[in-house]
mmCIF file of C-alpha atoms in Angstrom:
data_model
loop_
_atom_site.group_PDB
_atom_site.id
_atom_site.type_symbol
_atom_site.label_atom_id
_atom_site.label_comp_id
_atom_site.label_asym_id
_atom_site.label_seq_id
_atom_site.Cartn_x
_atom_site.Cartn_y
_atom_site.Cartn_z
ATOM 1 C CA MET Q 1 110.069 152.925 107.893
ATOM 2 C CA ALA Q 2 108.233 149.630 108.299
ATOM 3 C CA GLY Q 3 110.040 146.346 107.825
ATOM 4 C CA ARG Q 4 108.827 143.272 105.987
ATOM 5 C CA LEU Q 5 107.334 139.886 106.715
ATOM 6 C CA TYR Q 6 108.860 136.901 104.930
ATOM 7 C CA VAL Q 7 106.858 133.666 104.759
ATOM 8 C CA VAL Q 8 109.595 131.042 104.503
ATOM 9 C CA GLY Q 9 109.069 127.434 103.480
ATOM 10 C CA THR Q 10 111.264 124.954 105.385
ATOM 11 C CA PRO Q 11 112.000 121.249 104.749
ATOM 12 C CA ILE Q 12 109.349 118.684 105.631
ATOM 13 C CA GLY Q 13 112.054 116.227 106.621
ATOM 14 C CA ASN Q 14 115.236 116.303 104.580
ATOM 15 C CA LEU Q 15 117.263 119.408 105.452
ATOM 16 C CA GLY Q 16 118.810 119.298 101.993
ATOM 17 C CA ASP Q 17 115.491 120.541 100.605
ATOM 18 C CA LEU Q 18 115.957 124.043 102.075
ATOM 19 C CA SER Q 19 116.419 126.469 99.196
ATOM 20 C CA PRO Q 20 119.440 128.811 99.034
ATOM 21 C CA ARG Q 21 117.051 131.768 98.969
ATOM 22 C CA ALA Q 22 115.303 130.560 102.142
ATOM 23 C CA ALA Q 23 118.677 130.175 103.871
ATOM 24 C CA GLN Q 24 119.642 133.710 102.838
ATOM 25 C CA VAL Q 25 116.414 135.225 104.140
ATOM 26 C CA LEU Q 26 116.776 133.409 107.468
ATOM 27 C CA ALA Q 27 120.333 134.725 107.726
ATOM 28 C CA GLU Q 28 119.314 138.317 106.980
ATOM 29 C CA ALA Q 29 116.070 138.534 108.996
ATOM 30 C CA ASP Q 30 116.162 140.523 112.237
ATOM 31 C CA PHE Q 31 114.154 137.833 114.020
ATOM 32 C CA ILE Q 32 112.214 134.636 113.331
ATOM 33 C CA ALA Q 33 108.653 133.799 114.356
ATOM 34 C CA ALA Q 34 108.608 130.029 114.883
ATOM 35 C CA GLU Q 35 105.834 127.576 115.699
ATOM 36 C CA ASP Q 36 108.239 125.615 117.933
ATOM 37 C CA THR Q 37 111.560 127.345 118.603
ATOM 38 C CA ARG Q 38 113.200 124.018 119.518
ATOM 39 C CA VAL Q 39 112.465 122.585 116.074
ATOM 40 C CA THR Q 40 113.598 125.748 114.287
ATOM 41 C CA LEU Q 41 116.782 125.838 116.385
ATOM 42 C CA LYS Q 42 117.836 122.535 114.792
ATOM 43 C CA LEU Q 43 117.458 124.097 111.346
ATOM 44 C CA LEU Q 44 119.395 127.206 112.358
ATOM 45 C CA ASN Q 45 122.166 125.071 113.845
ATOM 46 C CA HIS Q 46 122.339 123.153 110.552
ATOM 47 C CA LEU Q 47 122.840 126.500 108.786
ATOM 48 C CA GLY Q 48 125.291 127.772 111.403
ATOM 49 C CA LEU Q 49 123.005 130.663 112.285
ATOM 50 C CA LYS Q 50 122.158 132.334 115.585
ATOM 51 C CA LYS Q 51 118.966 134.359 115.440
ATOM 52 C CA PRO Q 52 116.504 135.850 117.926
ATOM 53 C CA MET Q 53 113.296 133.826 117.846
ATOM 54 C CA VAL Q 54 109.734 134.476 118.966
ATOM 55 C CA SER Q 55 107.496 131.541 119.819
ATOM 56 C CA TYR Q 56 104.338 131.907 117.753
ATOM 57 C CA TYR Q 57 101.740 129.137 117.892
ATOM 58 C CA GLU Q 58 98.005 128.571 118.050
ATOM 59 C CA HIS Q 59 97.496 129.417 121.737
ATOM 60 C CA ASN Q 60 99.427 132.709 121.796
ATOM 61 C CA LEU Q 61 98.905 133.999 118.266
ATOM 62 C CA ARG Q 62 96.739 136.983 119.216
ATOM 63 C CA GLU Q 63 99.153 138.379 121.816
ATOM 64 C CA ARG Q 64 102.365 137.508 119.961
ATOM 65 C CA GLY Q 65 100.921 138.462 116.575
ATOM 66 C CA ARG Q 66 100.393 142.061 117.703
ATOM 67 C CA MET Q 67 103.850 142.179 119.252
ATOM 68 C CA ILE Q 68 105.441 140.884 116.039
ATOM 69 C CA LEU Q 69 103.473 143.423 114.015
ATOM 70 C CA GLU Q 70 104.701 146.279 116.196
ATOM 71 C CA ARG Q 71 108.311 145.192 115.715
ATOM 72 C CA ILE Q 72 107.865 145.054 111.927
ATOM 73 C CA GLN Q 73 106.198 148.470 111.944
ATOM 74 C CA ALA Q 74 109.228 149.763 113.849
ATOM 75 C CA GLY Q 75 111.461 148.693 110.962
ATOM 76 C CA GLU Q 76 112.490 145.108 111.749
ATOM 77 C CA THR Q 77 112.307 142.249 109.278
ATOM 78 C CA CYS Q 78 110.599 139.035 110.406
ATOM 79 C CA ALA Q 79 110.727 135.560 108.857
ATOM 80 C CA VAL Q 80 107.821 133.339 109.863
ATOM 81 C CA VAL Q 81 108.376 129.577 109.662
ATOM 82 C CA SER Q 82 106.454 126.454 110.634
ATOM 83 C CA ASP Q 83 107.915 123.284 112.090
ATOM 84 C CA ALA Q 84 107.963 121.751 108.614
ATOM 85 C CA GLY Q 85 106.865 122.866 105.163
ATOM 86 C CA MET Q 86 105.051 126.024 104.144
ATOM 87 C CA PRO Q 87 103.826 128.350 106.920
ATOM 88 C CA CYS Q 88 100.158 129.340 106.946
ATOM 89 C CA ILE Q 89 98.904 125.970 105.612
ATOM 90 C CA SER Q 90 97.065 124.425 108.590
ATOM 91 C CA ASP Q 91 99.375 126.662 110.585
ATOM 92 C CA PRO Q 92 99.027 129.767 112.836
ATOM 93 C CA GLY Q 93 101.175 131.798 110.416
ATOM 94 C CA GLU Q 94 97.935 132.378 108.509
ATOM 95 C CA ASP Q 95 96.799 134.824 111.184
ATOM 96 C CA LEU Q 96 100.101 136.726 111.150
ATOM 97 C CA VAL Q 97 99.911 137.208 107.392
ATOM 98 C CA ARG Q 98 96.357 138.494 107.778
ATOM 99 C CA ILE Q 99 97.123 141.120 110.408
ATOM 100 C CA CYS Q 100 100.232 142.273 108.540
ATOM 101 C CA GLY Q 101 98.159 142.590 105.379
ATOM 102 C CA GLU Q 102 95.553 144.651 107.209
ATOM 103 C CA ALA Q 103 98.343 146.922 108.461
ATOM 104 C CA GLY Q 104 99.784 147.383 104.965
ATOM 105 C CA ILE Q 105 103.001 145.483 105.735
ATOM 106 C CA GLU Q 106 104.808 144.122 102.681
ATOM 107 C CA THR Q 107 104.685 140.319 102.755
ATOM 108 C CA ILE Q 108 106.997 138.215 100.605
ATOM 109 C CA VAL Q 109 106.756 134.465 100.141
ATOM 110 C CA ILE Q 110 109.821 132.226 99.898
ATOM 111 C CA PRO Q 111 108.317 129.011 98.495
ATOM 112 C CA GLY Q 112 109.410 125.674 99.850
ATOM 113 C CA PRO Q 113 108.321 122.059 100.316
ATOM 114 C CA SER Q 114 104.717 121.203 101.113
ATOM 115 C CA ALA Q 115 103.720 117.791 102.434
ATOM 116 C CA ALA Q 116 100.295 118.052 100.788
ATOM 117 C CA ILE Q 117 101.654 118.776 97.309
ATOM 118 C CA ALA Q 118 104.496 116.269 97.663
ATOM 119 C CA ALA Q 119 102.049 113.503 98.586
ATOM 120 C CA LEU Q 120 99.649 114.474 95.799
ATOM 121 C CA ALA Q 121 102.413 114.419 93.174
ATOM 122 C CA VAL Q 122 103.291 110.772 93.900
ATOM 123 C CA SER Q 123 99.767 109.539 94.705
ATOM 124 C CA GLY Q 124 98.962 108.265 91.245
ATOM 125 C CA LEU Q 125 95.552 109.938 91.559
ATOM 126 C CA SER Q 126 94.200 112.874 89.575
ATOM 127 C CA THR Q 127 96.163 116.076 90.202
ATOM 128 C CA SER Q 128 94.243 118.391 87.859
ATOM 129 C CA ARG Q 129 91.747 119.397 90.543
ATOM 130 C CA PHE Q 130 92.092 118.796 94.279
ATOM 131 C CA THR Q 131 90.949 120.080 97.652
ATOM 132 C CA PHE Q 132 93.045 120.376 100.820
ATOM 133 C CA GLU Q 133 91.058 119.372 103.909
ATOM 134 C CA GLY Q 134 93.827 119.489 106.538
ATOM 135 C CA PHE Q 135 93.275 117.686 109.861
ATOM 136 C CA LEU Q 136 89.834 116.302 110.640
ATOM 137 C CA SER Q 137 88.270 117.483 113.894
ATOM 138 C CA THR Q 138 88.565 115.330 117.009
ATOM 139 C CA SER Q 139 84.880 116.077 117.689
ATOM 140 C CA ARG Q 140 82.756 113.205 116.393
ATOM 141 C CA SER Q 141 79.924 115.477 115.265
ATOM 142 C CA SER Q 142 82.200 117.975 113.494
ATOM 143 C CA ARG Q 143 84.160 115.151 111.918
ATOM 144 C CA ALA Q 144 81.006 113.450 110.637
ATOM 145 C CA ALA Q 145 79.644 116.729 109.236
ATOM 146 C CA HIS Q 146 82.959 117.458 107.491
ATOM 147 C CA LEU Q 147 83.074 114.067 105.780
ATOM 148 C CA GLU Q 148 79.386 114.099 104.910
ATOM 149 C CA GLY Q 149 79.962 117.424 103.143
ATOM 150 C CA LEU Q 150 82.574 115.687 100.977
ATOM 151 C CA ARG Q 151 80.431 112.688 100.016
ATOM 152 C CA GLN Q 152 79.791 114.019 96.490
ATOM 153 C CA GLU Q 153 83.251 115.631 96.059
ATOM 154 C CA GLU Q 154 84.733 114.740 92.660
ATOM 155 C CA ARG Q 155 88.118 116.379 93.245
ATOM 156 C CA THR Q 156 91.026 114.513 94.816
ATOM 157 C CA MET Q 157 91.018 115.160 98.586
ATOM 158 C CA ILE Q 158 94.096 115.661 100.779
ATOM 159 C CA PHE Q 159 94.068 115.129 104.552
ATOM 160 C CA TYR Q 160 96.731 115.345 107.258
ATOM 161 C CA GLU Q 161 96.637 112.808 110.072
ATOM 162 C CA ALA Q 162 98.574 111.785 113.175
ATOM 163 C CA PRO Q 163 99.541 108.106 113.538
ATOM 164 C CA HIS Q 164 97.428 107.431 116.630
ATOM 165 C CA LYS Q 165 94.290 108.651 114.839
ATOM 166 C CA LEU Q 166 94.876 106.956 111.475
ATOM 167 C CA LEU Q 167 92.767 103.824 112.008
ATOM 168 C CA PRO Q 168 89.633 105.692 113.230
ATOM 169 C CA THR Q 169 90.036 108.128 110.331
ATOM 170 C CA LEU Q 170 90.339 105.336 107.757
ATOM 171 C CA ALA Q 171 87.254 103.665 109.252
ATOM 172 C CA ASP Q 172 85.294 106.912 108.999
ATOM 173 C CA LEU Q 173 86.462 107.450 105.407
ATOM 174 C CA ARG Q 174 85.397 103.938 104.441
ATOM 175 C CA GLU Q 175 81.982 104.424 106.025
ATOM 176 C CA VAL Q 176 81.363 107.557 103.950
ATOM 177 C CA PHE Q 177 83.163 106.752 100.685
ATOM 178 C CA GLY Q 178 83.132 102.938 100.530
ATOM 179 C CA GLY Q 179 85.927 100.422 100.846
ATOM 180 C CA SER Q 180 86.828 100.414 97.137
ATOM 181 C CA ARG Q 181 87.687 104.143 97.033
ATOM 182 C CA ARG Q 182 91.375 104.502 96.116
ATOM 183 C CA ILE Q 183 93.776 106.158 98.546
ATOM 184 C CA SER Q 184 97.480 106.969 98.674
ATOM 185 C CA ILE Q 185 99.114 107.331 102.081
ATOM 186 C CA GLY Q 186 102.480 109.053 102.418
ATOM 187 C CA ARG Q 187 104.371 108.525 105.669
ATOM 188 C CA GLU Q 188 107.500 110.381 106.808
ATOM 189 C CA LEU Q 189 107.905 111.990 103.376
ATOM 190 C CA THR Q 190 111.533 112.906 102.457
ATOM 191 C CA LYS Q 191 112.808 111.282 105.664
ATOM 192 C CA LEU Q 192 114.929 108.144 106.131
ATOM 193 C CA HIS Q 193 111.933 105.824 106.605
ATOM 194 C CA GLU Q 194 109.725 107.382 103.919
ATOM 195 C CA GLU Q 195 106.897 105.107 102.821
ATOM 196 C CA LEU Q 196 104.168 105.361 100.196
ATOM 197 C CA LEU Q 197 101.148 103.064 100.112
ATOM 198 C CA ARG Q 198 98.759 103.071 97.142
ATOM 199 C CA THR Q 199 95.689 100.956 97.805
ATOM 200 C CA ASP Q 200 91.970 101.329 98.576
ATOM 201 C CA LEU Q 201 90.320 102.083 101.919
ATOM 202 C CA ASP Q 202 89.742 98.392 102.677
ATOM 203 C CA GLY Q 203 93.388 97.636 101.932
ATOM 204 C CA ALA Q 204 94.637 100.568 103.988
ATOM 205 C CA LEU Q 205 92.659 99.465 107.038
ATOM 206 C CA GLU Q 206 93.934 95.914 106.733
ATOM 207 C CA ARG Q 207 97.538 97.072 106.344
ATOM 208 C CA PHE Q 208 97.613 99.436 109.313
ATOM 209 C CA ARG Q 209 95.716 97.086 111.627
ATOM 210 C CA GLU Q 210 98.586 94.652 111.123
ATOM 211 C CA ARG Q 211 101.324 97.289 111.346
ATOM 212 C CA PRO Q 212 100.380 100.414 113.341
ATOM 213 C CA PRO Q 213 101.905 103.493 111.662
ATOM 214 C CA LYS Q 214 104.602 105.790 113.012
ATOM 215 C CA GLY Q 215 105.282 109.355 111.950
ATOM 216 C CA GLU Q 216 103.123 112.033 110.345
ATOM 217 C CA LEU Q 217 100.886 110.987 107.454
ATOM 218 C CA VAL Q 218 99.317 112.564 104.381
ATOM 219 C CA LEU Q 219 96.202 110.889 102.987
ATOM 220 C CA VAL Q 220 95.320 111.492 99.334
ATOM 221 C CA LEU Q 221 91.831 110.193 98.580
ATOM 222 C CA GLU Q 222 90.292 109.675 95.169
ATOM 223 C CA GLY Q 223 87.306 111.878 94.398
ATOM 224 C CA LYS Q 224 83.896 110.460 93.539
ATOM 225 C CA PRO Q 225 84.110 108.848 90.092
ATOM 226 C CA ARG Q 226 81.964 110.595 87.554
ATOM 227 C CA GLU Q 227 78.977 108.625 86.402
ATOM 228 C CA LYS Q 228 79.216 107.431 82.836
ATOM 229 C CA ALA Q 229 77.290 109.551 80.379
ATOM 230 C CA LEU Q 230 73.928 108.151 79.354
ATOM 231 C CA MET Q 231 74.640 109.024 75.705
ATOM 232 C CA THR Q 232 77.516 110.154 73.522
ATOM 233 C CA LEU Q 233 78.410 113.828 73.216
ATOM 234 C CA GLU Q 234 77.037 113.922 69.678
ATOM 235 C CA GLU Q 235 73.765 112.380 70.861
ATOM 236 C CA ALA Q 236 73.567 114.935 73.676
ATOM 237 C CA LEU Q 237 74.105 117.762 71.179
ATOM 238 C CA ASP Q 238 71.451 116.265 68.908
ATOM 239 C CA ARG Q 239 69.052 116.291 71.858
ATOM 240 C CA ALA Q 240 69.900 119.917 72.709
ATOM 241 C CA GLU Q 241 69.427 120.910 69.076
ATOM 242 C CA ALA Q 242 66.053 119.176 68.949
ATOM 243 C CA LEU Q 243 64.959 121.060 72.066
ATOM 244 C CA LEU Q 244 66.169 124.302 70.514
ATOM 245 C CA ASN Q 245 64.241 123.636 67.318
ATOM 246 C CA GLY Q 246 61.228 122.871 69.477
ATOM 247 C CA GLY Q 247 61.217 126.433 70.798
ATOM 248 C CA MET Q 248 63.540 126.359 73.813
ATOM 249 C CA LYS Q 249 66.174 129.018 74.385
ATOM 250 C CA PRO Q 250 69.789 127.782 73.880
ATOM 251 C CA THR Q 251 70.580 127.942 77.610
ATOM 252 C CA ASP Q 252 67.416 126.027 78.529
ATOM 253 C CA ALA Q 253 68.031 123.451 75.797
ATOM 254 C CA ALA Q 254 71.582 122.909 76.996
ATOM 255 C CA ARG Q 255 70.447 122.632 80.630
ATOM 256 C CA GLN Q 256 67.779 120.019 79.811
ATOM 257 C CA ALA Q 257 70.133 118.003 77.607
ATOM 258 C CA ALA Q 258 72.739 118.099 80.387
ATOM 259 C CA LYS Q 259 70.265 116.627 82.860
ATOM 260 C CA GLU Q 260 69.414 113.824 80.455
ATOM 261 C CA SER Q 261 72.948 113.040 79.275
ATOM 262 C CA GLY Q 262 75.268 113.747 82.187
ATOM 263 C CA TYR Q 263 77.442 116.140 80.178
ATOM 264 C CA PRO Q 264 78.192 119.634 81.582
ATOM 265 C CA LYS Q 265 75.679 122.274 80.544
ATOM 266 C CA GLY Q 266 78.437 124.675 79.448
ATOM 267 C CA GLU Q 267 79.976 122.098 77.127
ATOM 268 C CA LEU Q 268 76.625 121.408 75.473
ATOM 269 C CA TYR Q 269 75.818 125.119 75.235
ATOM 270 C CA GLN Q 270 79.093 125.883 73.464
ATOM 271 C CA GLY Q 271 78.662 122.887 71.167
ATOM 272 C CA LEU Q 272 75.142 124.005 70.336
ATOM 273 C CA LEU Q 273 76.360 127.499 69.458
ATOM 274 C CA ARG Q 274 79.086 126.063 67.235
ATOM 275 C CA ARG Q 275 76.517 123.973 65.407
ATOM 276 C CA GLN Q 276 74.253 126.954 64.902
ATOM 277 C CA SER Q 277 77.146 129.100 63.675
ATOM 278 C CA GLY Q 278 78.126 126.355 61.212
ATOM 279 C CA GLU Q 279 74.583 126.138 59.827
ATOM 280 C CA GLU Q 280 74.428 129.914 59.386
ATOM 281 C CA ALA Q 281 77.751 129.874 57.520
ATOM 282 C CA GLU Q 282 76.501 127.152 55.159
ATOM 283 C CA GLU Q 283 73.333 129.151 54.406
ATOM 284 C CA ARG Q 284 75.352 132.225 53.457
#
């Protein structure tokens, strides 16, 4: 009978954030697949646990992934963890989950802290829609292409960055998005020297040129502000209705009015249908 794979979230700094369920799963697992066994050993020592561990990281994931899969298929239970936070998010655990899924292995998630979500929650920026971009490439061309692809992004963007690369990254962000774009930078979240800076890209560059950062960072960048509508919603609906009365189909009328007004086509289409339904009801 095959075993199971548990994807276990671990603290991003403060060991008190480990959930009781995560501690129980780590205690009951037959072995643990860890990104860095030295880091995970500190957590296990904190819990008073002694567990067999398998080193599982980016440069050995193919070989070790197959070995871990074979052990699970033989009936053992594995808990995969990252150095900090949720496994599989910018983390080699993603590949292990994939191969276990392809093999029909039951995979159970034990949710835990996430640096990206923690930083977003306290950023003061929009949280309704966001995109996680992880670490930017060290290749200049790949990095430039990545950021250029985000130039028109309206959702809040989340990046991870190392301290020694923060200033070049902030400079690249300012070049693409402008110095007035708002940003929140979380440093050493949940740890003793936790720091949160809410500013714009110009302010962030000035701050960290004066005081070079230490510790891992999460950058939460404001999305592109939506352009103000050229007319009110009622005026846009009036325009769509006029186009409809002029012989256009509802979808075409809504599309044209959207181009002229800046409102979403779907919103205008639904509003147009409601207007038409109301007129038909009055006639009856």
